[in-house]
Coordinates of C-alpha atoms and ligand atoms in Angstrom, one line a residue:
X1 CA 6.6 7.0 -2.8
X2 CA 9.3 7.7 -5.5
X3 CA 9.1 5.5 -8.6
X4 CA 12.4 4.3 -10.6
X5 CA 12.3 3.2 -14.5
X6 CA 15.7 2.1 -16.2
X7 CA 15.9 1.0 -19.8
X8 CA 18.5 -0.4 -22.1
X9 CA 17.4 -1.8 -25.4
X10 CA 16.2 -1.3 -29.0
X11 CA 13.5 1.2 -28.6
X12 CA 13.7 5.1 -27.9
X13 CA 14.3 5.5 -24.6
X14 CA 12.3 8.8 -23.8
X15 CA 9.2 7.3 -24.6
X16 CA 10.1 4.0 -22.7
X17 CA 10.9 6.0 -19.5
X18 CA 7.8 8.4 -19.6
X19 CA 5.2 5.4 -20.0
X20 CA 7.0 3.7 -17.3
X21 CA 7.1 6.6 -15.0
X22 CA 3.3 7.2 -15.8
X23 CA 2.6 3.4 -14.6
X24 CA 4.1 4.3 -11.5
X25 CA 2.2 7.5 -10.8
X26 CA 0.1 5.7 -8.3
X27 CA 2.9 5.9 -5.9
X28 CA 2.6 9.3 -5.5
X29 CA 5.4 12.0 -6.6
X30 CA 5.9 15.8 -6.4
X31 CA 8.8 16.1 -8.9
X32 CA 10.1 13.9 -12.1
X33 CA 13.1 13.6 -14.3
X34 CA 14.8 11.5 -17.1
X35 CA 18.6 11.1 -18.0
X36 CA 19.6 9.4 -21.2
X37 CA 23.1 8.1 -22.6
X38 CA 23.9 9.1 -26.1
X39 CA 27.1 9.6 -27.9
X40 CA 29.2 9.4 -24.7
X41 CA 27.3 12.1 -23.1
X42 CA 24.4 12.2 -20.7
X43 CA 21.4 14.6 -21.2
X44 CA 18.8 15.3 -18.5
X45 CA 15.5 16.8 -17.8
X46 CA 14.0 17.2 -14.5
X47 CA 11.2 19.3 -12.9
X48 CA 8.8 20.0 -10.1
X49 CA 5.4 18.8 -10.9
X50 CA 4.0 16.5 -13.2
X51 CA 5.5 13.9 -15.7
X52 CA 3.9 15.8 -18.7
X53 CA 5.5 18.9 -18.0
X54 CA 9.0 17.4 -18.5
X55 CA 10.4 18.5 -21.9
X56 CA 11.4 15.1 -23.0
X57 CA 11.7 16.6 -26.7
X58 CA 15.1 18.5 -25.2
X59 CA 16.5 14.8 -24.8
X60 CA 18.5 13.2 -27.8
X61 CA 17.2 9.9 -29.4
X62 CA 18.9 7.2 -27.4
X63 CA 18.4 3.6 -26.2
X64 CA 19.8 3.9 -22.6
X65 CA 18.5 5.9 -19.8
X66 CA 16.9 6.3 -16.3
X67 CA 13.8 8.0 -15.1
X68 CA 12.2 9.1 -11.6
X69 CA 9.5 10.3 -9.8
X70 CA 10.2 11.7 -6.4
X71 CA 8.1 12.0 -3.3
X72 CA 9.9 14.6 -1.1
X73 CA 11.8 13.4 1.9
X74 CA 15.0 15.1 2.5
X75 CA 14.6 18.9 0.7
X76 CA 11.5 20.2 -0.7
X77 CA 9.9 19.4 -3.9
X78 CA 11.7 21.5 -6.5
X79 CA 13.5 21.4 -9.8
X80 CA 17.2 21.2 -8.3
X81 CA 15.9 18.3 -5.7
X82 CA 14.3 16.2 -8.5
X83 CA 16.3 13.1 -9.6
X84 CA 18.5 12.2 -11.7
X85 CA 21.5 13.6 -10.4
X86 CA 24.9 14.0 -11.9
X87 CA 28.0 13.7 -10.5
X88 CA 30.9 16.6 -10.8
X89 CA 32.1 15.3 -14.2
X90 CA 28.5 15.0 -15.7
X91 CA 29.5 11.2 -16.8
X92 CA 27.4 9.6 -14.2
X93 CA 23.8 9.9 -13.4
X94 CA 21.8 8.1 -10.7
X95 CA 18.1 7.8 -9.2
X96 CA 17.5 6.7 -6.1
X97 CA 14.6 5.8 -3.7
X98 CA 14.8 5.3 0.1
X99 CA 16.8 7.4 2.8
X100 CA 20.6 7.6 3.0
X101 CA 20.9 7.8 6.9
X102 CA 24.7 8.9 6.7
X103 CA 24.4 11.2 3.9
X104 CA 25.4 14.5 6.0
X105 CA 28.9 12.9 6.9
X106 CA 29.5 11.7 3.3
X107 CA 28.7 15.2 1.9
X108 CA 31.1 16.7 4.2
X109 CA 34.0 14.3 3.2
X110 CA 33.2 14.6 -0.4
X111 CA 33.0 18.5 0.1
X112 CA 36.3 18.4 1.5
X113 CA 37.6 16.6 -1.5
X114 CA 36.1 19.1 -3.8
X115 CA 32.8 17.9 -4.9
X116 CA 30.0 20.4 -5.4
X117 CA 26.6 19.8 -4.6
X118 CA 23.5 21.2 -6.2
X119 CA 20.5 19.9 -4.2
X120 CA 19.4 19.4 -0.5
X121 CA 18.7 15.7 -1.1
X122 CA 20.4 12.9 0.5
X123 CA 20.5 11.1 -2.8
X124 CA 22.9 13.5 -4.5
X125 CA 25.9 12.0 -2.6
X126 CA 25.4 8.9 -4.4
X127 CA 26.6 10.0 -7.8
X128 CA 29.5 11.6 -6.4
X129 CA 30.3 8.6 -4.3
X130 CA 30.2 6.7 -7.3
X131 CA 32.5 9.2 -9.1
X132 CA 35.1 9.0 -6.3
X133 CA 35.2 5.2 -6.6
X134 CA 35.0 4.8 -10.4
X135 CA 38.0 3.2 -11.9
X136 CA 36.4 2.3 -15.2
X137 CA 34.2 -0.3 -14.1
X138 CA 30.4 1.3 -13.2
X139 CA 29.4 -2.0 -11.3
X140 CA 32.4 -1.9 -9.3
X141 CA 32.2 1.6 -8.4
X142 CA 28.7 1.0 -7.3
X143 CA 29.6 -1.9 -5.0
X144 CA 32.4 0.2 -3.3
X145 CA 29.6 3.0 -3.0
X146 CA 26.9 1.4 -1.3
X147 CA 29.4 -0.1 1.3
X148 CA 29.4 3.3 2.7
X149 CA 25.9 3.9 2.4
X150 CA 23.7 3.4 5.6
X151 CA 20.0 3.3 5.1
X152 CA 17.6 2.0 2.4
X153 CA 18.0 2.3 -1.4
X154 CA 17.1 1.2 -4.9
X155 CA 19.9 3.0 -6.9
X156 CA 19.9 2.8 -10.5
X157 CA 23.0 4.5 -12.4
X158 CA 24.3 5.1 -15.9
X159 CA 27.8 6.3 -17.4
X160 CA 28.3 8.3 -20.6
X161 CA 30.7 5.6 -21.8
X162 CA 29.0 2.4 -20.7
X163 CA 26.4 0.6 -22.7
X164 CA 24.9 -0.6 -19.5
X165 CA 22.9 0.2 -16.6
X166 CA 24.0 -0.6 -12.9
X167 CA 21.8 -1.1 -9.8
X168 CA 21.5 -2.0 -6.0
X169 CA 19.0 -2.7 -3.9
X170 CA 18.7 -2.5 0.0
X171 CA 15.3 -2.3 1.9
X172 CA 13.6 -0.4 -1.2
X173 CA 11.9 -2.3 -4.2
X174 CA 13.5 -2.9 -7.2
X175 CA 12.3 -5.4 -9.9
X176 CA 14.2 -6.2 -13.2
X177 CA 12.2 -6.8 -16.3
X178 CA 13.5 -9.4 -18.7
X179 CA 12.9 -8.5 -22.4
X180 CA 14.1 -9.7 -25.8
X181 CA 16.8 -7.8 -26.8
X182 CA 16.0 -5.1 -24.1
X183 CA 16.1 -5.1 -20.3
X184 CA 14.4 -2.9 -17.7
X185 CA 14.4 -1.9 -14.2
X186 CA 12.0 -0.6 -12.0
X187 CA 10.6 -0.1 -8.5
X188 CA 7.2 -1.7 -9.5
X189 CA 5.9 -4.6 -12.0
X190 CA 3.5 -2.1 -13.8
X191 CA 6.3 -0.2 -15.2
X192 CA 7.5 -3.2 -17.1
X193 CA 4.3 -4.6 -18.3
X194 CA 4.4 -2.7 -21.8
X195 CA 7.7 -4.8 -22.6
X196 CA 7.6 -8.0 -20.5
X197 CA 5.7 -10.1 -17.9
X198 CA 8.9 -12.1 -16.9
X199 CA 10.5 -10.5 -13.7
X200 CA 13.3 -10.9 -11.3
X201 CA 12.6 -9.8 -8.0
X202 CA 16.0 -8.7 -6.7
X203 CA 16.7 -9.1 -2.8
X204 CA 18.5 -6.8 -0.4
X205 CA 22.2 -6.5 -1.0
X206 CA 22.0 -7.2 -4.5
X207 CA 23.9 -5.5 -7.2
X208 CA 23.1 -6.1 -11.1
X209 CA 24.4 -5.1 -14.3
X210 CA 21.9 -4.8 -17.4
X211 CA 23.0 -4.7 -21.3
X212 CA 20.5 -4.9 -23.8
X213 CA 21.1 -8.9 -24.0
X214 CA 22.4 -9.8 -20.5
X215 CA 21.6 -9.7 -16.7
X216 CA 24.0 -10.2 -14.2
X217 CA 23.4 -10.4 -10.3
X218 CA 25.7 -10.6 -7.6
X219 CA 24.5 -10.8 -3.9
X220 CA 25.9 -9.0 -1.1
X221 CA 28.8 -11.4 -0.6
X222 CA 29.9 -10.5 -4.0
X223 CA 29.1 -13.9 -5.4
X224 CA 27.2 -14.4 -8.9
X225 CA 23.7 -15.3 -8.3
X226 CA 20.7 -16.4 -10.1
X227 CA 17.3 -14.8 -9.3
X228 CA 14.4 -16.7 -10.5
X229 CA 12.5 -15.3 -13.2
X230 CA 8.8 -15.3 -12.5
X231 CA 5.9 -14.6 -15.2
X232 CA 3.5 -12.2 -13.6
X233 CA -0.2 -12.7 -14.3
X234 CA -1.1 -9.0 -14.3
X235 CA -1.8 -7.7 -17.8
X236 CA -1.5 -4.2 -18.5
X237 CA -5.2 -4.1 -18.8
X238 CA -5.0 -5.3 -15.0
X239 CA -3.0 -2.4 -14.4
X240 CA -5.0 0.1 -16.0
X241 CA -8.7 1.5 -15.3
X242 CA -10.7 -1.1 -17.3
X243 CA -13.2 1.3 -18.4
X244 CA -13.8 3.1 -15.0
X245 CA -12.8 6.7 -14.7
X246 CA -10.7 5.9 -11.5
X247 CA -8.7 3.1 -10.5
X248 CA -10.6 3.5 -7.2
X249 CA -13.7 2.9 -8.7
X250 CA -12.4 0.2 -10.7
X251 CA -10.9 -1.3 -7.6
X252 CA -14.1 -1.0 -5.5
X253 CA -15.8 -2.9 -8.5
X254 CA -13.3 -5.7 -8.5
X255 CA -14.0 -6.9 -4.6
X256 CA -16.5 -9.6 -5.6
X257 CA -13.6 -11.0 -7.7
X258 CA -11.1 -10.4 -5.3
X259 CA -12.7 -12.0 -2.4
X260 CA -13.5 -15.1 -4.4
X261 CA -9.9 -15.4 -5.4
X262 CA -8.7 -14.8 -1.8
X263 CA -11.0 -17.6 -0.4
X264 CA -10.4 -20.0 -3.4
X265 CA -8.7 -23.1 -2.6
X266 CA -8.3 -21.9 1.2
X267 CA -11.7 -22.8 2.6
X268 CA -10.2 -26.1 4.2
X269 CA -7.2 -24.7 5.1
X270 CA -4.3 -22.6 4.0
X271 CA -1.4 -24.8 1.7
X272 CA 2.1 -24.2 2.5
X273 CA 1.3 -23.0 6.3
X274 CA 1.9 -25.2 9.2
X275 CA 0.9 -23.4 12.0
X276 CA 0.9 -26.2 14.5
X277 CA 4.5 -25.4 14.4
X278 CA 4.1 -22.3 16.5
X279 CA 2.8 -21.7 20.0
X280 CA -0.3 -19.5 19.6
X281 CA -1.8 -18.4 22.7
X282 CA -2.2 -14.7 22.1
X283 CA -1.8 -12.6 18.9
X284 CA -0.7 -9.2 18.2
X285 CA -1.8 -7.5 15.0
X286 CA 0.4 -4.6 13.9
X287 CA -0.3 -2.4 10.7
X288 CA -0.7 1.3 9.4
X289 CA -3.7 3.3 8.3
X290 CA -6.2 1.0 6.4
X291 CA -4.5 -2.3 7.2
X292 CA -4.7 -0.9 10.9
X293 CA -8.3 -1.0 10.6
X294 CA -8.1 -4.4 9.0
X295 CA -6.4 -5.4 12.1
X296 CA -8.9 -4.0 14.3
X297 CA -11.5 -5.7 12.3
X298 CA -9.5 -8.9 12.8
X299 CA -9.3 -8.7 16.6
X300 CA -12.9 -9.3 16.6
X301 CA -13.1 -12.0 14.1
X302 CA -10.1 -13.8 15.7
X303 CA -11.2 -13.5 19.3
X304 CA -14.9 -14.5 18.3
X305 CA -13.9 -17.5 16.0
X306 CA -11.1 -18.9 17.7
X307 CA -11.2 -17.6 21.1
X308 CA -7.5 -16.7 21.3
X309 CA -6.9 -13.1 22.8
X310 CA -5.8 -10.6 20.5
X311 CA -4.5 -6.9 20.8
X312 CA -3.9 -4.7 17.8
X313 CA -1.1 -2.0 17.6
X314 CA -0.1 0.8 15.1
X315 CA 3.3 -0.2 13.7
X316 CA 4.6 3.3 14.1
X317 CA 4.4 2.9 18.1
X318 CA 5.0 -1.0 18.4
X319 CA 8.7 -0.3 18.2
X320 CA 8.6 1.9 21.3
X321 CA 6.2 -0.1 23.6
X322 CA 7.6 -1.9 26.6
X323 CA 9.0 -5.3 26.1
X324 CA 7.1 -7.6 28.0
X325 CA 8.1 -11.1 28.9
X326 CA 5.4 -12.7 26.7
X327 CA 5.8 -13.6 22.9
X328 CA 2.5 -13.4 21.1
X329 CA 2.1 -14.7 17.8
X330 CA 2.7 -11.6 15.8
X331 CA 0.9 -10.6 12.5
X332 CA 1.7 -8.0 10.4
X333 CA -0.7 -6.4 7.6
X334 CA 0.5 -4.5 4.9
X335 CA -1.0 -4.3 1.4
X336 CA 2.3 -3.3 -0.3
X337 CA 4.5 -5.1 1.9
X338 CA 6.6 -1.9 1.9
X339 CA 5.6 0.1 4.8
X340 CA 8.9 1.3 6.7
X341 CA 6.8 1.3 10.1
X342 CA 5.4 -2.0 9.5
X343 CA 8.8 -3.4 8.3
X344 CA 10.6 -1.8 11.3
X345 CA 7.8 -3.6 13.6
X346 CA 8.3 -7.0 11.8
X347 CA 12.0 -6.7 12.6
X348 CA 11.2 -5.5 16.1
X349 CA 8.8 -8.8 16.7
X350 CA 11.3 -11.2 15.8
X351 CA 14.1 -9.4 17.9
X352 CA 11.8 -9.8 20.8
X353 CA 11.3 -13.5 20.0
X354 CA 7.8 -13.6 18.5
X355 CA 6.9 -15.6 15.8
X356 CA 5.7 -13.8 12.7
X357 CA 3.1 -13.8 10.0
X358 CA 2.8 -11.2 7.3
X359 CA -0.5 -10.9 5.1
X360 CA 0.4 -8.9 2.1
X361 CA -0.9 -8.4 -1.4
X362 CA 2.6 -7.9 -3.0
X363 CA 4.4 -11.1 -4.3
X364 CA 7.9 -10.9 -2.9
X365 CA 7.4 -7.6 -1.2
X366 CA 10.0 -6.8 1.6
X367 CA 7.4 -7.7 4.5
X368 CA 7.6 -11.3 3.0
X369 CA 11.5 -11.5 3.7
X370 CA 11.4 -10.1 7.4
X371 CA 8.5 -12.7 8.5
X372 CA 8.3 -16.5 9.2
X373 CA 5.2 -16.9 7.4
X374 CA 3.2 -15.3 4.6
X375 CA -0.4 -15.4 3.3
X376 CA -1.2 -13.2 0.1
X377 CA -4.4 -11.7 0.0
X378 CA -4.9 -12.1 -3.7
X379 CA -6.6 -8.9 -4.7
X380 CA -4.5 -8.2 -7.7
X381 CA -2.5 -4.8 -8.2
X382 CA -4.1 -1.9 -6.3
X383 CA -3.3 1.6 -8.1
X384 CA -5.3 3.9 -6.5
X385 CA -3.5 5.5 -3.3
X386 CA -6.9 4.6 -1.4
X387 CA -6.9 1.0 -0.1
X388 CA -10.3 -0.7 -1.0
X389 CA -10.1 -4.3 -2.2
X390 CA -6.7 -4.8 -0.1
X391 CA -8.7 -4.0 3.2
X392 CA -11.5 -6.2 2.2
X393 CA -9.2 -9.0 1.1
X394 CA -7.3 -8.5 4.4
X395 CA -10.5 -9.1 6.3
X396 CA -11.2 -12.2 4.2
X397 CA -8.1 -13.8 5.0
X398 CA -8.3 -12.9 8.9
X399 CA -11.4 -15.0 8.6
X400 CA -9.8 -17.9 7.0
X401 CA -7.0 -17.6 9.4
X402 CA -9.0 -17.4 12.6
X403 CA -11.1 -20.5 11.2
X404 CA -7.8 -22.4 10.8
X405 CA -6.6 -21.3 14.4
X406 CA -10.0 -22.4 15.9
X407 CA -10.2 -25.7 14.2
X408 CA -6.4 -26.3 15.2
X409 CA -7.0 -25.5 18.8
X410 CA -10.5 -27.1 18.9
X411 CA -11.7 -23.9 20.1
X412 CA -14.3 -23.6 17.1
X413 CA -16.6 -26.7 16.4
X414 CA -16.8 -28.3 12.7
X415 CA -20.4 -27.3 12.3
X416 CA -19.9 -23.6 13.2
X417 CA -16.9 -23.7 10.9
X418 CA -19.3 -25.0 8.1
X419 CA -21.4 -22.1 8.8
X420 CA -18.7 -19.7 8.6
X421 CA -17.4 -21.1 5.2
X422 CA -21.0 -20.7 3.7
X423 CA -21.2 -17.0 4.6
X424 CA -17.7 -16.5 3.0
X425 CA -18.8 -17.9 0.0
X426 CA -21.8 -15.5 0.0
X427 CA -19.7 -12.6 0.6
X428 CA -19.0 -11.8 -3.3
X429 CA -22.7 -11.8 -4.0
X430 CA -23.5 -9.9 -1.1
X431 CA -20.9 -7.1 -2.1
X432 CA -22.4 -7.2 -5.8
X433 CA -25.7 -6.2 -4.1
X434 CA -24.2 -3.1 -2.5
X435 CA -22.4 -2.1 -5.7
X436 CA -25.8 -2.3 -7.3
X437 CA -27.1 0.4 -5.2
X438 CA -24.2 2.8 -6.2
X439 CA -26.5 5.2 -7.9
X440 CA -28.5 5.9 -4.8
X441 CA -25.4 6.2 -2.7
X442 CA -24.1 8.6 -5.6
X443 CA -27.1 10.8 -4.8
X444 CA -26.9 11.1 -1.3
X445 CA -23.0 11.7 -1.6
X446 CA -23.8 15.0 -3.3
X447 CA -25.5 16.3 -0.1
X448 CA -22.5 15.2 1.8
X449 CA -20.1 17.1 -0.1
X450 CA -21.1 20.6 1.2
X451 CA -20.5 19.3 5.0
X452 CA -17.2 20.3 6.8
X453 CA -17.3 17.6 9.2
X454 CA -18.7 14.0 9.2
X455 CA -18.9 11.6 11.8
X456 CA -19.1 7.8 11.3
X457 CA -20.6 5.5 14.3
X458 CA -20.5 2.0 14.8
X459 CA -20.4 -0.5 17.7
X460 CA -18.2 -3.6 18.2
X461 CA -17.0 -5.2 14.9
X462 CA -18.4 -2.0 13.0
X463 CA -16.6 0.5 15.0
X464 CA -13.2 0.0 13.4
X465 CA -15.1 0.1 10.2
X466 CA -16.4 3.6 11.0
X467 CA -12.9 4.4 11.4
X468 CA -11.8 3.1 8.1
X469 CA -15.0 5.2 6.4
X470 CA -13.8 8.3 7.9
X471 CA -10.1 7.6 6.7
X472 CA -11.3 6.9 3.4
X473 CA -13.5 10.1 3.1
X474 CA -10.6 12.4 4.5
X475 CA -7.9 11.0 2.3
X476 CA -10.0 11.3 -0.9
X477 CA -12.7 13.9 -0.4
X478 CA -10.4 16.2 2.2
X479 CA -13.6 16.5 4.4
X480 CA -12.6 16.3 8.0
X481 CA -14.4 12.9 9.4
X482 CA -14.1 10.9 12.5
X483 CA -14.9 7.4 13.3
X484 CA -16.3 6.8 16.7
X485 CA -17.8 4.2 18.9
X486 CA -21.5 5.3 18.9
X487 CA -21.4 5.1 22.6
X488 CA -18.7 7.6 23.1
X489 CA -20.3 10.3 21.1
X490 CA -22.1 11.7 24.2
X491 CA -18.6 12.0 26.2
X492 CA -17.6 14.8 24.3
X493 CA -18.1 14.9 20.5
X494 CA -21.8 15.7 21.0
X495 CA -20.8 19.3 21.5
X496 CA -20.0 19.3 17.7
X497 CA -23.3 18.2 16.5
X498 CA -25.6 20.7 14.6
X499 CA -27.8 20.4 11.6
X500 CA -24.5 20.8 9.6
X501 CA -22.5 17.8 10.9
X502 CA -24.1 14.6 9.2
X503 CA -23.6 11.3 11.1
X504 CA -23.2 7.9 9.3
X505 CA -24.4 5.4 11.6
X506 CA -23.8 1.8 11.1
X507 CA -26.5 -0.2 12.5
X508 CA -26.3 -4.0 12.1
X509 CA -28.9 -6.4 14.1
X510 CA -26.1 -7.9 16.5
X511 CA -25.7 -7.5 20.1
X512 CA -25.6 -3.8 19.9
X513 CA -28.6 -3.6 18.1
X514 CA -31.0 -1.8 20.7
X515 CA -28.2 0.4 22.5
X516 CA -27.0 1.8 18.7
X517 CA -30.8 2.5 18.0
X518 CA -30.5 4.6 21.4
X519 CA -27.5 6.0 20.4
X520 CA -29.0 7.4 17.0
X521 CA -32.0 8.8 18.8
X522 CA -29.7 10.7 20.9
X523 CA -28.0 12.3 17.8
X524 CA -31.1 12.9 16.0
X525 CA -32.5 15.0 18.9
X526 CA -29.3 17.4 18.3
X527 CA -30.6 17.9 14.6
X528 CA -27.6 15.9 12.7
X529 CA -28.7 14.6 9.3
X530 CA -28.5 10.7 9.8
X531 CA -27.6 8.4 7.1
X532 CA -28.2 4.9 8.5
X533 CA -26.3 2.0 7.1
X534 CA -27.6 -1.2 7.8
X535 CA -30.4 -4.2 7.4
X536 CA -33.6 -3.0 6.0
X537 CA -35.8 -2.1 9.3
X538 CA -38.5 0.0 10.4
X539 CA -36.8 1.2 13.6
X540 CA -33.7 2.5 11.8
X541 CA -36.0 4.0 9.0
X542 CA -37.8 6.2 11.6
X543 CA -34.6 7.4 13.2
X544 CA -32.6 8.3 9.8
X545 CA -33.2 10.9 7.5
X546 CA -31.5 8.8 4.8
X547 CA -31.0 4.8 4.4
X548 CA -28.5 2.5 2.7
X549 CA -29.7 -1.1 2.9
X550 CA -27.1 -3.9 3.4
X551 CA -28.2 -7.3 2.5
X552 CA -29.0 -9.8 5.2
X553 CA -25.5 -11.0 6.5
X554 CA -24.0 -12.9 9.6
X555 CA -23.1 -9.8 11.9
X556 CA -19.6 -11.1 12.1
X557 CA -19.2 -10.9 8.4
X558 CA -21.2 -7.6 8.1
X559 CA -17.8 -5.2 8.0
X560 CA -17.0 -6.4 4.4
X561 CA -20.4 -5.4 2.9
X562 CA -20.8 -2.4 5.0
X563 CA -17.2 -1.1 4.2
X564 CA -18.2 -1.4 0.4
X565 CA -21.0 1.0 1.1
X566 CA -19.1 3.4 2.8
X567 CA -16.2 3.3 0.1
X568 CA -18.5 4.4 -2.4
X569 CA -19.8 7.1 -0.3
X570 CA -16.1 8.6 0.0
X571 CA -15.7 8.0 -3.6
X572 CA -19.1 9.7 -4.8
X573 CA -18.4 12.6 -2.5
X574 CA -14.7 13.3 -3.7
X575 CA -16.3 12.8 -7.1
X576 CA -19.0 15.7 -6.2
X577 CA -16.1 17.8 -5.1
X578 CA -13.7 17.2 -8.2
X579 CA -10.9 15.8 -6.3
X580 CA -7.7 14.0 -7.8
X581 CA -9.4 10.6 -6.5
X582 CA -6.6 8.1 -7.3
X583 CA -3.8 10.4 -6.2
X584 CA -5.1 12.7 -3.3
X585 CA -2.6 15.4 -2.2
X586 CA 0.2 14.9 0.1
X587 CA -0.2 11.1 -0.1
X588 CA 1.9 8.0 -1.4
X589 CA 0.6 4.7 -2.0
X590 CA 3.4 2.9 -0.2
X591 CA 4.9 4.9 2.6
X592 CA 8.5 3.7 3.0
X593 CA 9.7 6.2 5.4
X594 CA 9.2 5.9 8.9
Ligands
LIG1 C1 -5.0 3.6 2.9 O1 -6.2 3.8 2.0 C2 -3.9 4.8 2.8 N1 -3.4 4.7 1.6 C3 -2.9 4.3 3.9 O2 -3.6 4.4 5.1 C4 -2.4 2.9 3.9 O3 -3.1 1.9 4.2 C5 -0.9 2.5 5.1 O4 -0.2 3.5 4.6 C6 -0.6 1.3 5.0 O5 0.0 0.7 3.9 P1 0.3 -0.8 3.7 O6 -1.0 -1.5 3.8 O7 0.9 -0.9 2.4 O8 1.3 -1.2 4.7

């Protein structure tokens, strides 16, 4: 999704913006651009393609500028559709994230007034609107302009005659970096960390004016407000690759720590979360993509541990479902907290009268403002587009939550809760043991790389884990894969099984074990190569062509361990194929359009 960087201060701005945009590359983009203000003039470079293709040497030396990486929504990826945009006079330049729903009518109106447009984007109208409203005060012009906009935006603007940056936020993330003799703006914290760890998270409706020595913020009523400065603990090293070839591999290896951090201080319950205030007779989990799969795993966890009936829905479908006369406690899962579909579902759930809980990894993300309660997953920054440690920590949080609910409703007895706590404490070590098997998984993955189709199968709580395994492989290796409940394959997909269709079978010694062995046997009879992932066991060994053994773990907790093995399968298969693992084609880290 698009990335924004704005800088005003003491350092050559070209390099600052370039570096900041690089730190936002994980969000995905198809074009990039930079505009700088120098000697009452705006100079600009922008281009379809990668940041390093921008000819920044054509820009003058300056200390005020804005930059953007664009992920196309209106208008194809192209030079003309890349940001920043200029107004007619060339004095005003803007970058924008989000979508302006009423841009067509604004464009027509401005065209009638003589404005000429050079792009197919919704964003360009903002520069022209500010021009129309400009009476010598950039902030005022921006304030009047956003009143006319419908939709979502983070807008950052500069003017050739002003030593300041103006910005506005509505439903699109924007963070101020508080520096010393310099101040910054960005869509996300990594872009600020080279300069400062002190940040102010802007809120919807906020307008801000930055100079090199001041930050003034007004809320939607026009009143000046103070937004608290928070010191982010993430160092630049946290946000960088830490010696691994890819962020994804680094993040897979960070899982023992991430699990540990997510459990820390919470085994006896969540501080600041008083669930007794809510009536929780049924639960609806809502999310997209990998978070949706965490929700599906969560259904098994919550029903098993707390006996509260649970249903799971994709955020993009929820809004259109029938409004029933029941108000399930609604949990929204989103690692980024910025996924448009999930935010829309959160709003809809509240409108329907449901009490809502958000589970997210990003401090002060938009989701946190839409829900009644929030739990943070504590995974640390996740840069790779493919979600790994955030999935694992979402599941860990769901165990903790289910235990809290079970104890609260007295559907979970204290001894059982102690057993669960012990198993949670073991998880970091169990995951480490899977990571120790990386070389074996790497070797097997080189065989998978030539496949055109791969099935992932599992039963019960490991059925959604199979779905997540397939999603990860599609996402980063570009191999078609499907996650299926093992018992379903014979109802159709069997027609696809040949010696060229590998099947990755999750086989855990739980209540489905015997049936699962039967399913694997049926597949073996169709000559598909079988990669068994499960506890060391002679039966599975007999049926499988290859095996990845997972350490002994309580079946209810097996998804965390199994999934790490599947993440490594996807990573090494994509690696073998030379894919762009951290930035898969056509994908964005947070999908801020519905
Ligand atoms: C996961 O690898 C994907 N990048 C994607 O499915 C993601 O999980 C989905 O877009 C939801 O994102 P969120 O958790 O930030 O809401």
